[in-house]
PDB file of C-alpha atoms in Angstrom:
ATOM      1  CA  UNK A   1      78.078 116.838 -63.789  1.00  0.00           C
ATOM      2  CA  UNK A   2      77.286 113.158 -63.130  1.00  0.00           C
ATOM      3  CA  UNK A   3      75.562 114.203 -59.609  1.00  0.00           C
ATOM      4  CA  UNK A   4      73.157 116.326 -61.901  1.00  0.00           C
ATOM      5  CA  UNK A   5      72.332 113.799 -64.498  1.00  0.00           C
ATOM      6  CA  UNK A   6      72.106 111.017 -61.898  1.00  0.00           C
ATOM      7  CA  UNK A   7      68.745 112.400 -59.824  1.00  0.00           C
ATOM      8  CA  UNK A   8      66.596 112.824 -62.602  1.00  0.00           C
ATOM      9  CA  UNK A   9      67.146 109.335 -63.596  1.00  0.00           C
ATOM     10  CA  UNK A  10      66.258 108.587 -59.891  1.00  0.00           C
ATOM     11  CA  UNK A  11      62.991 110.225 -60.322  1.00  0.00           C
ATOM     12  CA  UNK A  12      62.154 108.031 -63.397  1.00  0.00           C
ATOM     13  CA  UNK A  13      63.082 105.025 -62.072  1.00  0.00           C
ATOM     14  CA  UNK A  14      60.721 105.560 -58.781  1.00  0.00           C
ATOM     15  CA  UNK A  15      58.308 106.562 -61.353  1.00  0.00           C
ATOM     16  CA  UNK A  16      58.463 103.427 -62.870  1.00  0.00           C
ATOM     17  CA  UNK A  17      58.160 101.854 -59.648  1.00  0.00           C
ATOM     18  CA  UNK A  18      54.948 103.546 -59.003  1.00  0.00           C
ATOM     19  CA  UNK A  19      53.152 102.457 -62.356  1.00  0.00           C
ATOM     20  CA  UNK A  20      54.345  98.714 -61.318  1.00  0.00           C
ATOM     21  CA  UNK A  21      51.980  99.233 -58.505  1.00  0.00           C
ATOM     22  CA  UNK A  22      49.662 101.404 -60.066  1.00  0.00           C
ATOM     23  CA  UNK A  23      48.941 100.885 -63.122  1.00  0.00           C
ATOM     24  CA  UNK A  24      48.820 103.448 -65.670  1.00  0.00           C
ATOM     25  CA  UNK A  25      47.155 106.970 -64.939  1.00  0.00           C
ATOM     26  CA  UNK A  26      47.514 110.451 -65.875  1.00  0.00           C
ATOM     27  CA  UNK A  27      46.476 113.147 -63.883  1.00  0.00           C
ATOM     28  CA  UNK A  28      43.639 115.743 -64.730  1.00  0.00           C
ATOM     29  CA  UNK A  29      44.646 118.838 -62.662  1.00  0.00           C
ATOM     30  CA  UNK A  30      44.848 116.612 -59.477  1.00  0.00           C
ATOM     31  CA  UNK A  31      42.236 113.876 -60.259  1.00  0.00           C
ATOM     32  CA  UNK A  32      43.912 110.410 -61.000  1.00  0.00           C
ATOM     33  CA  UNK A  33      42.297 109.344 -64.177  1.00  0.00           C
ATOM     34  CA  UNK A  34      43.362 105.280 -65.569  1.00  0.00           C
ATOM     35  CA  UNK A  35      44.972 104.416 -67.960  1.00  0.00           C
ATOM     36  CA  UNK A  36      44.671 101.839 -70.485  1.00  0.00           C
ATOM     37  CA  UNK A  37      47.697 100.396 -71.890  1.00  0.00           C
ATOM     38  CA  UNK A  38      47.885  98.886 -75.553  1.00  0.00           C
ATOM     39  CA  UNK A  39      51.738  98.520 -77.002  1.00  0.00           C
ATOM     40  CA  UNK A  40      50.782  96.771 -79.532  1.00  0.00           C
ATOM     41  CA  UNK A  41      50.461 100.207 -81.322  1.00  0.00           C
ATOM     42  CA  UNK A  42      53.138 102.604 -81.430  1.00  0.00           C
ATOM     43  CA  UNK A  43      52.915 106.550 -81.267  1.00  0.00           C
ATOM     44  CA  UNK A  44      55.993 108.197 -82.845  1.00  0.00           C
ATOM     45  CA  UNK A  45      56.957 111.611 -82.768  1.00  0.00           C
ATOM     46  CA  UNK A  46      59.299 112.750 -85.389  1.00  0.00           C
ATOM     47  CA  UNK A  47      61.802 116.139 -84.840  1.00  0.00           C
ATOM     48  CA  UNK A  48      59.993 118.939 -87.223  1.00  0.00           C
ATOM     49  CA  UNK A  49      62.470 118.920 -89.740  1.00  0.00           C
ATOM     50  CA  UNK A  50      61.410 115.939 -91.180  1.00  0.00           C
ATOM     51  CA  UNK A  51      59.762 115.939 -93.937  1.00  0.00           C
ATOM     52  CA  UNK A  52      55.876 113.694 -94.116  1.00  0.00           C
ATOM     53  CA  UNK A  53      57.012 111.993 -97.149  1.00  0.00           C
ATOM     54  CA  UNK A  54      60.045 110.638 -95.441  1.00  0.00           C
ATOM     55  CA  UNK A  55      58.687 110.545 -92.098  1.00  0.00           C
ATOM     56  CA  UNK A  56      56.246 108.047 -93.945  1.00  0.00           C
ATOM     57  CA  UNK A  57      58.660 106.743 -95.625  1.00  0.00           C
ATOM     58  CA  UNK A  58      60.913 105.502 -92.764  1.00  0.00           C
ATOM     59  CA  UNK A  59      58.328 104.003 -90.474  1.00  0.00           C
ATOM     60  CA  UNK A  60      56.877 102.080 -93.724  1.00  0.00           C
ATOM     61  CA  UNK A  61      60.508 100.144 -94.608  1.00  0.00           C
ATOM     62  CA  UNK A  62      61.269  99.564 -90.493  1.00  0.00           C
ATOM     63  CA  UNK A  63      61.215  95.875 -90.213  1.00  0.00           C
ATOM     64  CA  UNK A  64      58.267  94.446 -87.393  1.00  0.00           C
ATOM     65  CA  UNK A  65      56.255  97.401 -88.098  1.00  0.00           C
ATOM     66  CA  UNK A  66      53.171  97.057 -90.729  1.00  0.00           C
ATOM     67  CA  UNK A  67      53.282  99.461 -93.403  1.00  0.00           C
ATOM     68  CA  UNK A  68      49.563  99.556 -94.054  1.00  0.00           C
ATOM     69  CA  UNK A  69      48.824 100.488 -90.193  1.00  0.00           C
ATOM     70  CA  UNK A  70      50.973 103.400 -90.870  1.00  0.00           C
ATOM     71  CA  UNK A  71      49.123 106.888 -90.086  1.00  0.00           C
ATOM     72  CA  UNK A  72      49.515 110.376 -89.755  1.00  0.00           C
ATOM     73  CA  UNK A  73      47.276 111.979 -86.558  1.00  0.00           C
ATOM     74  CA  UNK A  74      49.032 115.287 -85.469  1.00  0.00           C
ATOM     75  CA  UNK A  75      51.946 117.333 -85.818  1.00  0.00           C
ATOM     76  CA  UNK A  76      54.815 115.462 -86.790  1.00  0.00           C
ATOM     77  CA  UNK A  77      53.055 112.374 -84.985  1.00  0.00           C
ATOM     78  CA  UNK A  78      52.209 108.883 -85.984  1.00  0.00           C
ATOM     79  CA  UNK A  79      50.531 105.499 -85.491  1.00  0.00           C
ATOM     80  CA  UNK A  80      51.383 102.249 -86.435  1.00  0.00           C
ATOM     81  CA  UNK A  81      51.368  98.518 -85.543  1.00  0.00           C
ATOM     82  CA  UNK A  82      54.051  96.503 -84.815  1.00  0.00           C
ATOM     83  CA  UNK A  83      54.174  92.896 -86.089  1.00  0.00           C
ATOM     84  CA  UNK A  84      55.046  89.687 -83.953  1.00  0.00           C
ATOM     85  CA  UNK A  85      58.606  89.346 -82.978  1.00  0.00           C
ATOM     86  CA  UNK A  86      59.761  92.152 -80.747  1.00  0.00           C
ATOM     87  CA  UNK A  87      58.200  93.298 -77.790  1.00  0.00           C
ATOM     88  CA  UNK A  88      57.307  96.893 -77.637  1.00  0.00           C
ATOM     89  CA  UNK A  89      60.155  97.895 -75.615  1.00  0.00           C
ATOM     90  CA  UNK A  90      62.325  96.409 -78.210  1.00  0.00           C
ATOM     91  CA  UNK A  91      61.193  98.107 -80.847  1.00  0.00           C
ATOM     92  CA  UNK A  92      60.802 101.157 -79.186  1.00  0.00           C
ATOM     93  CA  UNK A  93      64.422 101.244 -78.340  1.00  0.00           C
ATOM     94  CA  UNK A  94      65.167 100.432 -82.112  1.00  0.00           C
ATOM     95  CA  UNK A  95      62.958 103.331 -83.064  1.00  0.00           C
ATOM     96  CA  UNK A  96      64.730 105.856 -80.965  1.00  0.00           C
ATOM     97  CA  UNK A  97      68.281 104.825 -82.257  1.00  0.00           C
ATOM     98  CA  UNK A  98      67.278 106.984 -85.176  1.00  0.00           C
ATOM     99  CA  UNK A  99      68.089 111.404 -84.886  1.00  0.00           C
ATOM    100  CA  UNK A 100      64.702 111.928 -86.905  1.00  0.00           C
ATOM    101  CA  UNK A 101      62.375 110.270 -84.213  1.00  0.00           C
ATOM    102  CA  UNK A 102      62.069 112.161 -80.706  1.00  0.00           C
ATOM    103  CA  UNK A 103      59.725 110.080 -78.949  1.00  0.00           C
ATOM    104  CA  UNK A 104      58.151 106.621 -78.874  1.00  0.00           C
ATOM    105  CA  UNK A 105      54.975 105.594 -76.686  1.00  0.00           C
ATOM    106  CA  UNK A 106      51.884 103.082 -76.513  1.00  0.00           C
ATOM    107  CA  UNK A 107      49.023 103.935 -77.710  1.00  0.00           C
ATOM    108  CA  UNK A 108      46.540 104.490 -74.125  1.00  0.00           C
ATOM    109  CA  UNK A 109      42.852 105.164 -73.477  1.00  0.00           C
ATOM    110  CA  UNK A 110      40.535 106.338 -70.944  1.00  0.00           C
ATOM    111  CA  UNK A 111      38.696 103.872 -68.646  1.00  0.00           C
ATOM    112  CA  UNK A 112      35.809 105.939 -68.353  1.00  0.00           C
ATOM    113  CA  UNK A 113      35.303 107.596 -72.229  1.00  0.00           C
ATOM    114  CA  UNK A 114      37.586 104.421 -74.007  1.00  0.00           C
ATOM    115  CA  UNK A 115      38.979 107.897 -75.736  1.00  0.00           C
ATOM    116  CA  UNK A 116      42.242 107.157 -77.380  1.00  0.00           C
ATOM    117  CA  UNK A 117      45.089 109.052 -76.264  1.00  0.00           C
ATOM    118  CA  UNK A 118      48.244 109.701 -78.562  1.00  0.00           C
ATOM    119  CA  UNK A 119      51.176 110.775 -76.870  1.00  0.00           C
ATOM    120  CA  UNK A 120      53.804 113.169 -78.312  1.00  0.00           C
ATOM    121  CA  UNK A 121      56.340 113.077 -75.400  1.00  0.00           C
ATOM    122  CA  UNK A 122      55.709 116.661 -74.522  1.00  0.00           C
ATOM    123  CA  UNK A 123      54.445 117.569 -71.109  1.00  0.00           C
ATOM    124  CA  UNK A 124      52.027 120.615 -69.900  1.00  0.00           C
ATOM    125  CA  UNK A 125      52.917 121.985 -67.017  1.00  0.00           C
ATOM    126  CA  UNK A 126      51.817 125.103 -64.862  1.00  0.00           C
ATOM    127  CA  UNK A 127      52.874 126.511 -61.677  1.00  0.00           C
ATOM    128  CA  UNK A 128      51.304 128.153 -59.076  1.00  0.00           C
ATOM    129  CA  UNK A 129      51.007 131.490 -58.732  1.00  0.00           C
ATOM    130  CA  UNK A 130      53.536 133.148 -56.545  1.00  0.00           C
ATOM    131  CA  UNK A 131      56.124 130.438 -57.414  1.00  0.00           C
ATOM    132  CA  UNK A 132      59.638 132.224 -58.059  1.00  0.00           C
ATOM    133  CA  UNK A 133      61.396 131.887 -61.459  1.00  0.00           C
ATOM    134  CA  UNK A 134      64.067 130.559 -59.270  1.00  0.00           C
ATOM    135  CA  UNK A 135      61.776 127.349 -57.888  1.00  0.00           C
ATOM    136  CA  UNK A 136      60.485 127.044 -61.526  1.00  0.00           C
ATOM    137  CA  UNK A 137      63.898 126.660 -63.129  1.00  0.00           C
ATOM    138  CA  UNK A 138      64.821 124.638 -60.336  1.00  0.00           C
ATOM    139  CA  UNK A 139      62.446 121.864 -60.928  1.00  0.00           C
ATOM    140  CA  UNK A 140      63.111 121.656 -64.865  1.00  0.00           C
ATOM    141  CA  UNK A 141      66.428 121.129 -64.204  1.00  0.00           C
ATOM    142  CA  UNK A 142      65.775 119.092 -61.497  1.00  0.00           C
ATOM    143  CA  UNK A 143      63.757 116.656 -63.954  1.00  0.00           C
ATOM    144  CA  UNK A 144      66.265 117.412 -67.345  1.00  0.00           C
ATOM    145  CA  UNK A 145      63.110 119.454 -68.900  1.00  0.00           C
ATOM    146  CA  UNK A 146      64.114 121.351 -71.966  1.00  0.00           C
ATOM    147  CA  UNK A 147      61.260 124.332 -72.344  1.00  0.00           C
ATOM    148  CA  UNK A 148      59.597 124.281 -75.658  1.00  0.00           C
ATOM    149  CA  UNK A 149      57.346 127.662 -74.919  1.00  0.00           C
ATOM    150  CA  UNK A 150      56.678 129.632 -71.885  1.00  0.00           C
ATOM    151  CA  UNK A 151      53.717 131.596 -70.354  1.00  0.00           C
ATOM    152  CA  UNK A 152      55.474 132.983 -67.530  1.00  0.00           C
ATOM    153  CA  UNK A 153      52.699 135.421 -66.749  1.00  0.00           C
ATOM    154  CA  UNK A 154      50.522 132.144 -66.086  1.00  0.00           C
ATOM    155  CA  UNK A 155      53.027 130.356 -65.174  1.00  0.00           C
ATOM    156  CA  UNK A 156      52.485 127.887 -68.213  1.00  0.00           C
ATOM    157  CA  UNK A 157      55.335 125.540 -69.384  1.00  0.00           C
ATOM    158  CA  UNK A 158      55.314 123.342 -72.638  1.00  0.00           C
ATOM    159  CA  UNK A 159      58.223 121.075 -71.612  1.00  0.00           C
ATOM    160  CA  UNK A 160      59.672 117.869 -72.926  1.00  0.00           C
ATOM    161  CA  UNK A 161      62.253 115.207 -70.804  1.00  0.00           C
ATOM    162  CA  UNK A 162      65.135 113.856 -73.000  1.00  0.00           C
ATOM    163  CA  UNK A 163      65.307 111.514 -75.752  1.00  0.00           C
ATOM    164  CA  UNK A 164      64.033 108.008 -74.398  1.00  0.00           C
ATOM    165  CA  UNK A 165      62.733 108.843 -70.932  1.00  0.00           C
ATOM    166  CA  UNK A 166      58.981 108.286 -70.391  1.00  0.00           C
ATOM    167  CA  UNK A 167      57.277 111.704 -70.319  1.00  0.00           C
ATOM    168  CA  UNK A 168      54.342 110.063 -68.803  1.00  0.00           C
ATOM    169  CA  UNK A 169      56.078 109.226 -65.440  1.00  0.00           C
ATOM    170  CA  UNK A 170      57.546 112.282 -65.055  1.00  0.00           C
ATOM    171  CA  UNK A 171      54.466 114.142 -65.981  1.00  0.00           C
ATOM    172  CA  UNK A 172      52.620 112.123 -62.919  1.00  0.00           C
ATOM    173  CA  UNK A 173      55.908 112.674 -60.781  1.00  0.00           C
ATOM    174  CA  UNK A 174      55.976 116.682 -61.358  1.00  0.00           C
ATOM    175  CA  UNK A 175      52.098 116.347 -60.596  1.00  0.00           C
ATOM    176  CA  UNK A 176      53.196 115.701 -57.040  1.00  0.00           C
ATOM    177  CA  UNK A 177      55.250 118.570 -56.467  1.00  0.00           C
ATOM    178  CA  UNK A 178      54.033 121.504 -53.904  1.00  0.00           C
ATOM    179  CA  UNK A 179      54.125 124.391 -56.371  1.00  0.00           C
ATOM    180  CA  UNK A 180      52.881 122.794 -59.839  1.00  0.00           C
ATOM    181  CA  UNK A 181      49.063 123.520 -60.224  1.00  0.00           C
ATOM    182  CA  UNK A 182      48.808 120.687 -63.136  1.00  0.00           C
ATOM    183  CA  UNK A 183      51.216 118.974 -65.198  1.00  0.00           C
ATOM    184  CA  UNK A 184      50.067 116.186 -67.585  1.00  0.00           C
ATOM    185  CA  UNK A 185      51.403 114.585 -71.090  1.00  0.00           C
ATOM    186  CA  UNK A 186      50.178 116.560 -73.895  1.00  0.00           C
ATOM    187  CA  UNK A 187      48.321 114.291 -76.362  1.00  0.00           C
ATOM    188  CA  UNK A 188      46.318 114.066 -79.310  1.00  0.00           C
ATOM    189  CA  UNK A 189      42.688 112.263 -78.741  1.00  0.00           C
ATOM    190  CA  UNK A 190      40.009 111.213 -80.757  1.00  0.00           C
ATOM    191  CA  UNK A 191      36.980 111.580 -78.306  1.00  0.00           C
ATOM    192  CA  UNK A 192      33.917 112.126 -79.541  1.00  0.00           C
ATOM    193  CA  UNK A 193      32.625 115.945 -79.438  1.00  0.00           C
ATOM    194  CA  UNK A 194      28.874 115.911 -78.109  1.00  0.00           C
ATOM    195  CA  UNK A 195      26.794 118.161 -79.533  1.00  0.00           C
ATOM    196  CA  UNK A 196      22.881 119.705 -78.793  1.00  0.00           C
ATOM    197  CA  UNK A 197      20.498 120.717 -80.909  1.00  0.00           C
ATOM    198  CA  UNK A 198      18.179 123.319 -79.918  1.00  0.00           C
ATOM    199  CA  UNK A 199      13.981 122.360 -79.366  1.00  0.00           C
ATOM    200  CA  UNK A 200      13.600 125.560 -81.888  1.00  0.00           C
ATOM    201  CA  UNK A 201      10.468 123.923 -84.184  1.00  0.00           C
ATOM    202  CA  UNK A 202      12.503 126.302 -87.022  1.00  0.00           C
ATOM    203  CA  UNK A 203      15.815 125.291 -86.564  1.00  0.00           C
ATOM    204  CA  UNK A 204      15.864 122.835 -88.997  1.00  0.00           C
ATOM    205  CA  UNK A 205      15.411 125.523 -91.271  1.00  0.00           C
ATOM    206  CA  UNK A 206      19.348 126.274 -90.136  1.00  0.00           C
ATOM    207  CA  UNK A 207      20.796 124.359 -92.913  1.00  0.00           C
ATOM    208  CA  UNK A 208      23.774 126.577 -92.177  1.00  0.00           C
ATOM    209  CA  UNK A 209      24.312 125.186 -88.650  1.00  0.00           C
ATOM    210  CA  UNK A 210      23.270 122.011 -88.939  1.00  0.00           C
ATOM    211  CA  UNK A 211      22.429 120.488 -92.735  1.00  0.00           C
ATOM    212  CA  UNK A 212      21.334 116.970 -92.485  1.00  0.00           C
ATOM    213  CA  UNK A 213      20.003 117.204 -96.606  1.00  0.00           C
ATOM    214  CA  UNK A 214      17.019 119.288 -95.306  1.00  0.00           C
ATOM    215  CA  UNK A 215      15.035 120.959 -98.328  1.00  0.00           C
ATOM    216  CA  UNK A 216      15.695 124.825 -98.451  1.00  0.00           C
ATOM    217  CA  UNK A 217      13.712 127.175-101.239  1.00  0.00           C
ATOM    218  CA  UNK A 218      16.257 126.494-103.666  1.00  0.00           C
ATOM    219  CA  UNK A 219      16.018 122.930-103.678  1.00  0.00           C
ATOM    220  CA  UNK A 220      17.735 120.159-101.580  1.00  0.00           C
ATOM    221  CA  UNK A 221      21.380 120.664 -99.233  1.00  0.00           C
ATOM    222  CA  UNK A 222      24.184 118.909 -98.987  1.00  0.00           C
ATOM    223  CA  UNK A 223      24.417 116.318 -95.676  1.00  0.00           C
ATOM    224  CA  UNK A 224      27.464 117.914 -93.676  1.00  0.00           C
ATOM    225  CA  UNK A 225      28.054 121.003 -95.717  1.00  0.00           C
ATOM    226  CA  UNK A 226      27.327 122.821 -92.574  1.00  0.00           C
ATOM    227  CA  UNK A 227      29.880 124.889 -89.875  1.00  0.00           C
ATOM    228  CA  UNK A 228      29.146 122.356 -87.093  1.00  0.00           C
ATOM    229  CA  UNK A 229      27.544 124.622 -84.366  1.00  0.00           C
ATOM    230  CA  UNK A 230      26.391 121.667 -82.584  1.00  0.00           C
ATOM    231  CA  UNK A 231      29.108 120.568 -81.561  1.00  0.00           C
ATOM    232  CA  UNK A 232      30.132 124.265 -80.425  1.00  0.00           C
ATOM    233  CA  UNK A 233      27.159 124.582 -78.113  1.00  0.00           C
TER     234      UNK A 233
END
């Protein structure tokens, strides 16, 4: 038993290695994309029993942690600022001591889009084709993966390491193995959704695609009250 919990603890702790020479990174399929590192906010994922209210509620009385930075931005997930005092690692290790919080990571972004990129300690992973259930299960265990859903036909894995090991590293270590097609963190972003508009001299008559407060027959629309197919083409 200890032999099995012992090597994926190796594998973290050469992934940790690596981002001491490295830097941060995640990897896009197999393109090495930086990283961006800022700890002085904290992205907290809370188990899905918990309630909002109390979710809310918990981060907003934890001492070195600002109340008013508090914020909900996905599933069960949250941001929020820590105050002066404790370093993030710290507080981060504070945060996990609780059974209602899963996982707690810095808040990153993108070198190239400065796109914000929120963490929620779960990992996407597929597998090239041909790869036997056998080598699949393998590896999880390999890494102490617990499978949250399964594609199998793909083969597409929603994983997650355990409690307080950093699902970044291992997502970038899993990246490197022989049979896994991609594997990155799976995160929430807020990056900015382009969006065209067609050179039709009557599309601004589209009030329904696009309403910027354009007059119609009936008299003037509302600015937004649209179904954004802009940002769809």
């Amino acid at each position: 038993m200890k032999k099995c919990m012992m090597f994926p603890m190796m594998v973290i702790f050469f992934g940790t290695i690596l981002y001491a020479q490295n830097g941060f990174y995640y990897y896009k399929y197999k393109d090495k994309k930086p990283l961006e590192k800022i700890d002085q906010t904290l992205i907290i994922k809370f188990q899905k029993s918990q309630p909002t209210a109390l979710a809310k509620q918990t981060l907003q009385t934890f001492n070195l942690i600002d109340r008013q930075s508090v914020k909900e931005i996905g599933a069960h997930l949250y941001r929020a600022n820590r105050l002066s005092g404790k370093t993030f690692a710290e507080l981060r290790s504070e945060l996990l001591k609780l059974n209602s919080i899963e996982s707690v990571q810095p808040l990153f972004k993108t070198e190239e889009e400065r796109s914000e990129l929120y963490l929620n300690g779960e990992i996407c992973l597929q597998f090239l084709n041909g790869t036997t259930q056998r080598e699949i299960s393998a590896i999880l265990q390999r890494y102490g993966l617990e499978v949250i859903r399964a594609i199998k036909v793909e083969p597409y894995y929603l994983v997650k390491p355990q409690k307080g090991v950093d699902a970044l590293a291992v997502a970038n270590q899993l990246a490197m193995e022989s049979s896994v097609l991609f594997s990155h963190p799976n995160f929430y972003t807020n990056a900015l959704v382009p969006f065209y508009i067609p050179q039709d001299r009557y599309f601004n008559r589209q009030f329904n695609f696009y309403n910027t407060g354009q007059g119609t027959r009936r008299g003037t629309s509302t600015p937004g009250a649209d179904i954004k197919m802009t940002s769809a083409w």
